Coordinates of C-alpha atoms and ligand atoms in Angstrom, one line a residue:
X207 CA 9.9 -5.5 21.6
X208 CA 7.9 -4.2 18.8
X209 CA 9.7 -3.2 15.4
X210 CA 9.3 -0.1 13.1
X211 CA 6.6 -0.6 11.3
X212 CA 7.1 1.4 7.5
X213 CA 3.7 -0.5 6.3
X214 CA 1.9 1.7 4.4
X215 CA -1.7 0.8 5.5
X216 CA -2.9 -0.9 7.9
X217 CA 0.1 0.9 9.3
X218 CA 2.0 1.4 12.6
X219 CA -0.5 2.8 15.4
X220 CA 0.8 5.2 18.2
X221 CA 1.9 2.6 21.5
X222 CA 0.6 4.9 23.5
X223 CA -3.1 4.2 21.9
X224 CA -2.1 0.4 21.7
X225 CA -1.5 0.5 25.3
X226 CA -4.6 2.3 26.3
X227 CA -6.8 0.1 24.2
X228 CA -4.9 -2.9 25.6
X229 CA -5.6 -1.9 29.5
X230 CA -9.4 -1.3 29.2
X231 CA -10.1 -4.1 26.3
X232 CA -11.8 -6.8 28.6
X233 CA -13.3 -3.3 30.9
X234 CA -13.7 -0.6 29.0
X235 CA -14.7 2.4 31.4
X236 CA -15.9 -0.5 34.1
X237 CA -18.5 -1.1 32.0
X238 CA -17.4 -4.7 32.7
X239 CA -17.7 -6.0 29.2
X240 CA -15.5 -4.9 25.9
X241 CA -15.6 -2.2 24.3
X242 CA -15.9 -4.1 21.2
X243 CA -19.1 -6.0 22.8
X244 CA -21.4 -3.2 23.6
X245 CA -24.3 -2.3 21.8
X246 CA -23.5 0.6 19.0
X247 CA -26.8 2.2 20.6
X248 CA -26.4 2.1 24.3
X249 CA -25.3 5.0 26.0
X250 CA -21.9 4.7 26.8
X251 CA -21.5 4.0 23.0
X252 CA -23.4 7.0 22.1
X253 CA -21.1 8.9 24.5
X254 CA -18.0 7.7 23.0
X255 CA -18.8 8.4 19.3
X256 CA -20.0 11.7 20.3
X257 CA -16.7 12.7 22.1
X258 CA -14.4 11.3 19.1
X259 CA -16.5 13.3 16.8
X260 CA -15.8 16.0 18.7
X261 CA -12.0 15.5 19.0
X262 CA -12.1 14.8 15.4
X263 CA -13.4 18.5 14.7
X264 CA -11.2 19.7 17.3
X265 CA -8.5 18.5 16.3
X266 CA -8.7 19.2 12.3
X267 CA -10.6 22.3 13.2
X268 CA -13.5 21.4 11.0
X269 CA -16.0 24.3 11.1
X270 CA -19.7 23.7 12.2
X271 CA -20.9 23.5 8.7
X272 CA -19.6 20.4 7.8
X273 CA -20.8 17.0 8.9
X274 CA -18.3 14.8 10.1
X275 CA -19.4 11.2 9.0
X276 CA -18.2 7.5 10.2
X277 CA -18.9 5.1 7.1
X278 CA -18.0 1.3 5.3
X279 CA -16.5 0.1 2.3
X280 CA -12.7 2.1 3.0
X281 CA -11.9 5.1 0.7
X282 CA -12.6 3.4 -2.3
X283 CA -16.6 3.2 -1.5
X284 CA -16.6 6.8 -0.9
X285 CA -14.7 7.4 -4.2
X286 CA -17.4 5.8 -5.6
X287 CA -20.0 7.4 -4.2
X288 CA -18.9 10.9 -5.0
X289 CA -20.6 10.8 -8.2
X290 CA -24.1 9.2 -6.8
X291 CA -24.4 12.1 -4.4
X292 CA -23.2 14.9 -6.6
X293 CA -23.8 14.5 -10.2
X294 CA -26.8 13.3 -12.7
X295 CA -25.7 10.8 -15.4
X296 CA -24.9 13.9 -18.0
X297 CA -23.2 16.3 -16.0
X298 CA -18.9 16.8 -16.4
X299 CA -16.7 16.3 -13.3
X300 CA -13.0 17.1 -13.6
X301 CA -10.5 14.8 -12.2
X302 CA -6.6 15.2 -11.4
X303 CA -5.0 11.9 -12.9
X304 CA -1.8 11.5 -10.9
X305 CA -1.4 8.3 -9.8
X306 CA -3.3 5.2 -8.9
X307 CA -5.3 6.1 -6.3
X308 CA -6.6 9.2 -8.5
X309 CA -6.8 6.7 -11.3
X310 CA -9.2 4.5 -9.7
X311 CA -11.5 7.1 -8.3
X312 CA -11.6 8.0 -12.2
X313 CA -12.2 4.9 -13.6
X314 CA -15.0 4.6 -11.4
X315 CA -16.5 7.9 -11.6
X316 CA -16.3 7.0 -15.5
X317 CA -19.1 4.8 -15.1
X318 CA -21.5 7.6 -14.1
X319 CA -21.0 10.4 -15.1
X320 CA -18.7 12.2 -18.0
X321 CA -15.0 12.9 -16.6
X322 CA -12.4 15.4 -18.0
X323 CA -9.3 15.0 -16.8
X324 CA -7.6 17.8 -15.8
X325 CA -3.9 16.7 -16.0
X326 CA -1.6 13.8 -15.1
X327 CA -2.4 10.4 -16.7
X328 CA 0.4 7.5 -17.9
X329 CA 1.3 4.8 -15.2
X330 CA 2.9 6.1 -11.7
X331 CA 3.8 9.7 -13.0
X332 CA 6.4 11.5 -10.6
X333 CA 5.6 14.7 -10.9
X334 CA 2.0 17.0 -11.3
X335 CA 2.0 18.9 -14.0
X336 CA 2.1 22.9 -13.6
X337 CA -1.3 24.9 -13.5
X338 CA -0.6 26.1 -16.9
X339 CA -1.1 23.1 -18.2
X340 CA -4.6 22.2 -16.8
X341 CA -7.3 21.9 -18.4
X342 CA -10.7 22.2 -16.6
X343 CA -14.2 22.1 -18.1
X344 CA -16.7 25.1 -17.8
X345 CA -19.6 23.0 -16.4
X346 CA -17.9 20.7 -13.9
X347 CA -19.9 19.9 -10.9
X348 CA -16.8 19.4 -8.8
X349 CA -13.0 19.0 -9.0
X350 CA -11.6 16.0 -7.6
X351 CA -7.9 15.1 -6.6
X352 CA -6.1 12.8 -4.4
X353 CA -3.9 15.0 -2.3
X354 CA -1.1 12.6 -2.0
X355 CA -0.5 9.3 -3.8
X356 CA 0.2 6.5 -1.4
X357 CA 2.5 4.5 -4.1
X358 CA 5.1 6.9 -5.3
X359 CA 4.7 9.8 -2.9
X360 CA 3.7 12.5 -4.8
X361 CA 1.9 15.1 -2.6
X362 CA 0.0 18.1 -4.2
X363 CA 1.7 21.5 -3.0
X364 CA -0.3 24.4 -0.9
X365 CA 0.3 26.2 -4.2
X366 CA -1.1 23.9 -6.9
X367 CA -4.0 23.4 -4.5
X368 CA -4.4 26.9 -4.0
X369 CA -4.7 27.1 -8.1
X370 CA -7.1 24.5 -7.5
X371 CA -9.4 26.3 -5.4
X372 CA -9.0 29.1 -7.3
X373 CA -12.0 27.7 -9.9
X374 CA -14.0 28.5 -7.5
X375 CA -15.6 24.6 -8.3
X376 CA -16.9 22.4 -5.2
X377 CA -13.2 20.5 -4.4
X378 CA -13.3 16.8 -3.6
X379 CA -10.1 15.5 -2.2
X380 CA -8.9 12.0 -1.0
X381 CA -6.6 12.5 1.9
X382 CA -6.1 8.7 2.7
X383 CA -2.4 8.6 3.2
X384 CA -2.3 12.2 3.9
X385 CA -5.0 13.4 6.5
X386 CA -3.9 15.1 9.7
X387 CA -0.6 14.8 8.9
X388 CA 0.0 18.7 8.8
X389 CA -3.1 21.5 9.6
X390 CA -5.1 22.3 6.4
X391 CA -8.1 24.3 6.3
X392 CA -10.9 23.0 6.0
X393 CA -13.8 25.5 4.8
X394 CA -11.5 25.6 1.4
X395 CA -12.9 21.7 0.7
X396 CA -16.3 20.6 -0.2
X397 CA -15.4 17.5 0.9
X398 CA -12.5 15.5 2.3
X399 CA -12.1 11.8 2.9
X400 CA -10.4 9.4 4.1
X401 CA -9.6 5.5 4.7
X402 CA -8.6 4.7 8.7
X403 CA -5.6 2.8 8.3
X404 CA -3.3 4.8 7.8
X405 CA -3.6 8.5 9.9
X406 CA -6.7 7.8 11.7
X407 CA -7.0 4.1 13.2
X408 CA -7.5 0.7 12.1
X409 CA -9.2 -0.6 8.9
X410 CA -12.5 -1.1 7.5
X411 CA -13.7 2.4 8.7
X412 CA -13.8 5.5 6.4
X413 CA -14.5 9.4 7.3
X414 CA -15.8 12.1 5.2
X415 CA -15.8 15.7 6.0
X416 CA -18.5 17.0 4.0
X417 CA -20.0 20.9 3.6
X418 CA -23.6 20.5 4.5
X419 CA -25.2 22.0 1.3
X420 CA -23.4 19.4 -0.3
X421 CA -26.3 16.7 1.2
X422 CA -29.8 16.2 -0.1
X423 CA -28.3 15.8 -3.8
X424 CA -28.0 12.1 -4.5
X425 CA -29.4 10.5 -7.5
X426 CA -32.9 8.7 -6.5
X427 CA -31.2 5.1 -7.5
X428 CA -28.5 5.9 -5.2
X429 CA -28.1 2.7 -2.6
X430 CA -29.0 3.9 0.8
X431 CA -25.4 3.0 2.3
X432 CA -23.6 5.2 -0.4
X433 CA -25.9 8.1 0.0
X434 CA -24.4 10.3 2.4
X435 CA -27.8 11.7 3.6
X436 CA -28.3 8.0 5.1
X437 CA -25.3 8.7 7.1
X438 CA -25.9 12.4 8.1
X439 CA -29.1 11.7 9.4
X440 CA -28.8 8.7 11.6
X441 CA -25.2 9.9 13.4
X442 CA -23.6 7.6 10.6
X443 CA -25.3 4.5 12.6
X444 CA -28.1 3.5 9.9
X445 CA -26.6 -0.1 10.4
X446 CA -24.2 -1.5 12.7
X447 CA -21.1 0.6 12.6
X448 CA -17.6 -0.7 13.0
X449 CA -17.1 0.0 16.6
X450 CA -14.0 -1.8 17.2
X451 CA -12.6 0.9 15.0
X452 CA -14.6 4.1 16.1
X453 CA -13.3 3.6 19.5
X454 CA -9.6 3.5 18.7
X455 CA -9.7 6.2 16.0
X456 CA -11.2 8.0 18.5
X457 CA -8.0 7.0 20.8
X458 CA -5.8 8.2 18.2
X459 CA -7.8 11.9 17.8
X460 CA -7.0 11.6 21.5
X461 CA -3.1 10.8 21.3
X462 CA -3.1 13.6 18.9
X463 CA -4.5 16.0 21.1
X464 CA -1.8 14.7 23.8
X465 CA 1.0 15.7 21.4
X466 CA 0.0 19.2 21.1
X467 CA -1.8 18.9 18.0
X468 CA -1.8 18.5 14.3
X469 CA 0.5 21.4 14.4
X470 CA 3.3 19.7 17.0
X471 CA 2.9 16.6 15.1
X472 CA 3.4 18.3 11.6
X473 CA 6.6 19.6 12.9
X474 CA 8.0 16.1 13.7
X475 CA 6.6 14.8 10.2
X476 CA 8.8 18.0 8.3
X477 CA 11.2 17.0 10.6
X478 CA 11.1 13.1 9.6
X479 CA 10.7 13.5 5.8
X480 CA 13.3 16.2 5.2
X481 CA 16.0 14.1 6.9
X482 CA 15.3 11.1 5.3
X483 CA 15.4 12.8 1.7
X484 CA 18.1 14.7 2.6
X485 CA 19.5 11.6 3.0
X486 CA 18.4 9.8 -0.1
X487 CA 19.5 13.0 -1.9
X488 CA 23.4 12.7 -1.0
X489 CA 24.0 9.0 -0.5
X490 CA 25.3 8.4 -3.6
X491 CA 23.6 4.7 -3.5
X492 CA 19.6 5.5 -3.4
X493 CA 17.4 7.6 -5.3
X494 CA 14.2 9.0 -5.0
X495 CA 12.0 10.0 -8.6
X496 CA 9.4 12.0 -7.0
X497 CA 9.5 15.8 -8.3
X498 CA 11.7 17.5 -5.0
X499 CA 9.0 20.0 -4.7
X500 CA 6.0 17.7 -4.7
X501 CA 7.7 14.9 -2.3
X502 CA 5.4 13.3 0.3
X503 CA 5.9 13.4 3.7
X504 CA 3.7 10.3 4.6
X505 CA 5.1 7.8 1.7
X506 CA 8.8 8.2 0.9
X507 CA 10.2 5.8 -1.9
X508 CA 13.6 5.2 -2.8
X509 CA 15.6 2.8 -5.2
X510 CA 18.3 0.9 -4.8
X511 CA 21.3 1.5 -7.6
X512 CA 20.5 -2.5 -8.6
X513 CA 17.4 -4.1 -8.5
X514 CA 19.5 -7.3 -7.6
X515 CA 20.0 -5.9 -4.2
X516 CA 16.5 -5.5 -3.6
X517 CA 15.9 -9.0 -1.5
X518 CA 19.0 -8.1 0.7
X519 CA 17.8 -4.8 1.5
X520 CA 14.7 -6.2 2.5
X521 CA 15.9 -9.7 4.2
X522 CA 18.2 -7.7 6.5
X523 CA 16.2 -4.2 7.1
X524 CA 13.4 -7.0 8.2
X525 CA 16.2 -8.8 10.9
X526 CA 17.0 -5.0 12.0
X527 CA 13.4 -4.8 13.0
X528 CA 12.8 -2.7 10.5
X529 CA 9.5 -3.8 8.7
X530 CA 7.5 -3.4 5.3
X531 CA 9.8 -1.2 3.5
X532 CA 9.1 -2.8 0.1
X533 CA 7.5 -0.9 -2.3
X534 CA 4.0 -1.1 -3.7
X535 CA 4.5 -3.6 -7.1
X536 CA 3.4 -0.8 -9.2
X537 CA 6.6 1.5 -8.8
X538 CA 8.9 -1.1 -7.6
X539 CA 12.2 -0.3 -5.3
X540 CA 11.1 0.8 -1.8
X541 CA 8.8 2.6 0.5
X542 CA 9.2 3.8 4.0
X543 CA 5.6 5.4 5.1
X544 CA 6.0 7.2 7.7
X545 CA 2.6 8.5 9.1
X546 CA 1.9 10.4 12.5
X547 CA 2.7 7.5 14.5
X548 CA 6.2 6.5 13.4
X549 CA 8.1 8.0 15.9
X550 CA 11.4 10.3 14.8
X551 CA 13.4 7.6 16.3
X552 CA 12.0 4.9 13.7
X553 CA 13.2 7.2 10.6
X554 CA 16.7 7.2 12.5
X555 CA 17.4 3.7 12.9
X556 CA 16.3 3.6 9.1
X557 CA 18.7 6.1 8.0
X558 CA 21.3 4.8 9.9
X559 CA 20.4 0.8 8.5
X560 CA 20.6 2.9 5.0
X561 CA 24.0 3.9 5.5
X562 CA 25.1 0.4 6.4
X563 CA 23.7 -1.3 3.7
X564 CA 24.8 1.2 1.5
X565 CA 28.8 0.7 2.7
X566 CA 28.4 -3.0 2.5
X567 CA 27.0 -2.9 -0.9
X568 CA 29.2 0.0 -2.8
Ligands
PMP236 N1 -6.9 6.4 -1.7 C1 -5.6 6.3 -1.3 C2 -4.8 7.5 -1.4 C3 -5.1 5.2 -0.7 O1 -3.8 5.1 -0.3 C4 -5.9 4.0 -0.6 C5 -5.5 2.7 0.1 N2 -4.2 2.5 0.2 C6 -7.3 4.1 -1.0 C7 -7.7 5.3 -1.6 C8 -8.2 3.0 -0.9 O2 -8.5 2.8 0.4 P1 -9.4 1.6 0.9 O3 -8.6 0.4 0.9 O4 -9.8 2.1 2.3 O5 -10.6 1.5 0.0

């Protein structure tokens, strides 16, 4: 009944979660009332945020000096906001420019504070440059990066970011399209955000993983819901929280668990990329641009050999059940996101649609 979903945020969410969320939506823990109607400050509430915290840092293995916190305005607020809570107008941040996720977060951090960037730049590049050619300023406060871009699929390798870390600089990364999709560790970020919809639950809810000495540093004209203190010390409920959201990310964290862990699921997601590039690779009809190394395993875009093609592609993949493939209007071509929750057998029935579009179309 329900298709493949290849969206790349709001984007597919695990059936087993839907389900759940669908048996207790007009009860939820006979409560008698919704989930979604309760008071963010009632006890059962309380409970529920407490426990998906907890399965949060479970299951990322977040270590007990970091605060874990729930907050508005998507990943783009928090981009903002990095240079509020760690910078004064004059200080230098560096900033990795390798796409246009990364872009944005620059352009915006522009505004307040001086930004060197460290590499990357031009529009949609494929490929991150190599350490050698970075250039980092003595006196940054931080180093940020987006550790993979959601448009073209360009992920940051463990050993570029191991370079990275190897400033010995507070690192700032946006792991929107890239979170829990394979187990990182932690204690090597400063700090590590995040927009829901993609890995983590439904939109308009954001997390940030943030090392606690990294608090109690924003500028006084910071505004009270960018400031991070303002989240840290009121459980991330200063105002009304998005609890709709809360409770099925914390459903997901769950499902997660259930699977065996970021681990088991990272297995699946090598599993689901490699075959579908593999694929790409040796069809003779697509193409991927992407440096092989550096390929995504969330966002995997491909061309077709004629742009002309393109509506066909989309027209019949769509009547396969087989939805959202087309790319983001920046790169052009397509884009099959396949996050934690599209199961193996999605990335099948695409491949084997591939090779019967490509044989009607040679
Ligand atoms: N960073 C990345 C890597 C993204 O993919 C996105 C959204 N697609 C954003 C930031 C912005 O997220 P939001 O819409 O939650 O502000």
């Amino acid at each position: 009944m329900r298709s493949f979903n290849f969206s790349a945020g709001p984007a597919m969410l695990p059936e087993a979660v839907m389900l759940k969320a669908q048996s207790e939506f007009l009860n939820w823990n006979n409560t008698t009332m919704s989930v979604m109607e309760m008071s963010h400050r009632s006890p059962e509430y309380m409970a529920l945020a407490k426990k998906m915290e907890a399965d949060l840092r479970d299951v990322m293995t977040i270590p007990d000096n970091y605060h874990v916190l729930f907050v508005h305005g998507g990943a783009s607020l928090l981009f903002t906001g990095v240079p509020f809570n760690l910078t004064q107008p004059d200080d230098t941040v560096d900033y990795f420019d390798t796409g246009v996720w990364s872009n944005k977060a620059i352009k915006e951090a522009s505004r307040y504070v001086n930004v060197n960037v460290v590499a990357g730049g031009g529009s949609n590049p494929t490929e991150i440059p190599a350490p050698s050619e970075w250039n980092f300023s003595n006196d940054a406060k931080y180093i940020h990066l987006c550790s993979n871009e959601t448009i073209t699929g360009l992920e940051f390798t463990e050993e570029m970011l191991e370079a990275v870390f190897a400033q010995g600089k507070p690192v700032i990364a946006d792991m929107s399209s890239n979170i829990m999709c394979r187990d990182i560790d932690v204690s090597k970020y400063a700090a590590i955000y995040a927009g829901a919809q993609k890995n983590i639950g439904p939109a308009g809810l954001a997390i940030l993983i943030v090392r606690d000495d990294l608090l109690g540093q924003a500028r006084s004209d910071c505004p009270t819901l960018m400031n991070w203190d303002t989240y840290a010390q009121n459980e991330s409920m200063f105002n009304t929280p998005n609890t709709w959201a809360w409770y099925l990310a914390g459903l997901v964290f769950e499902w997660i668990k259930d699977c065996g862990g970021v681990q088991a699921i990272a297995a699946i997601n090598e599993r689901k990329a490699q075959k579908l590039y593999d694929y790409i690779d040796n069809s003779g009809f697509y193409s991927n641009r992407i440096k092989v190394s550096q390929r995504s395993w969330m966002n995997v875009t491909f061309a077709l050999p004629s742009e002309d093609l393109n509506a066909a592609f989309l027209a019949e993949s769509k009547a396969a059940g087989l939805l959202s493939l087309k790319g983001h209007r920046a790169f052009g071509g397509m884009r099959a996101s396949i996050y934690n929750a599209m199961p193996e057998e999605g990335v099948d029935a695409l491949i084997d649609f591939m090779k019967k579009f490509a044989e009607q179309n040679s």
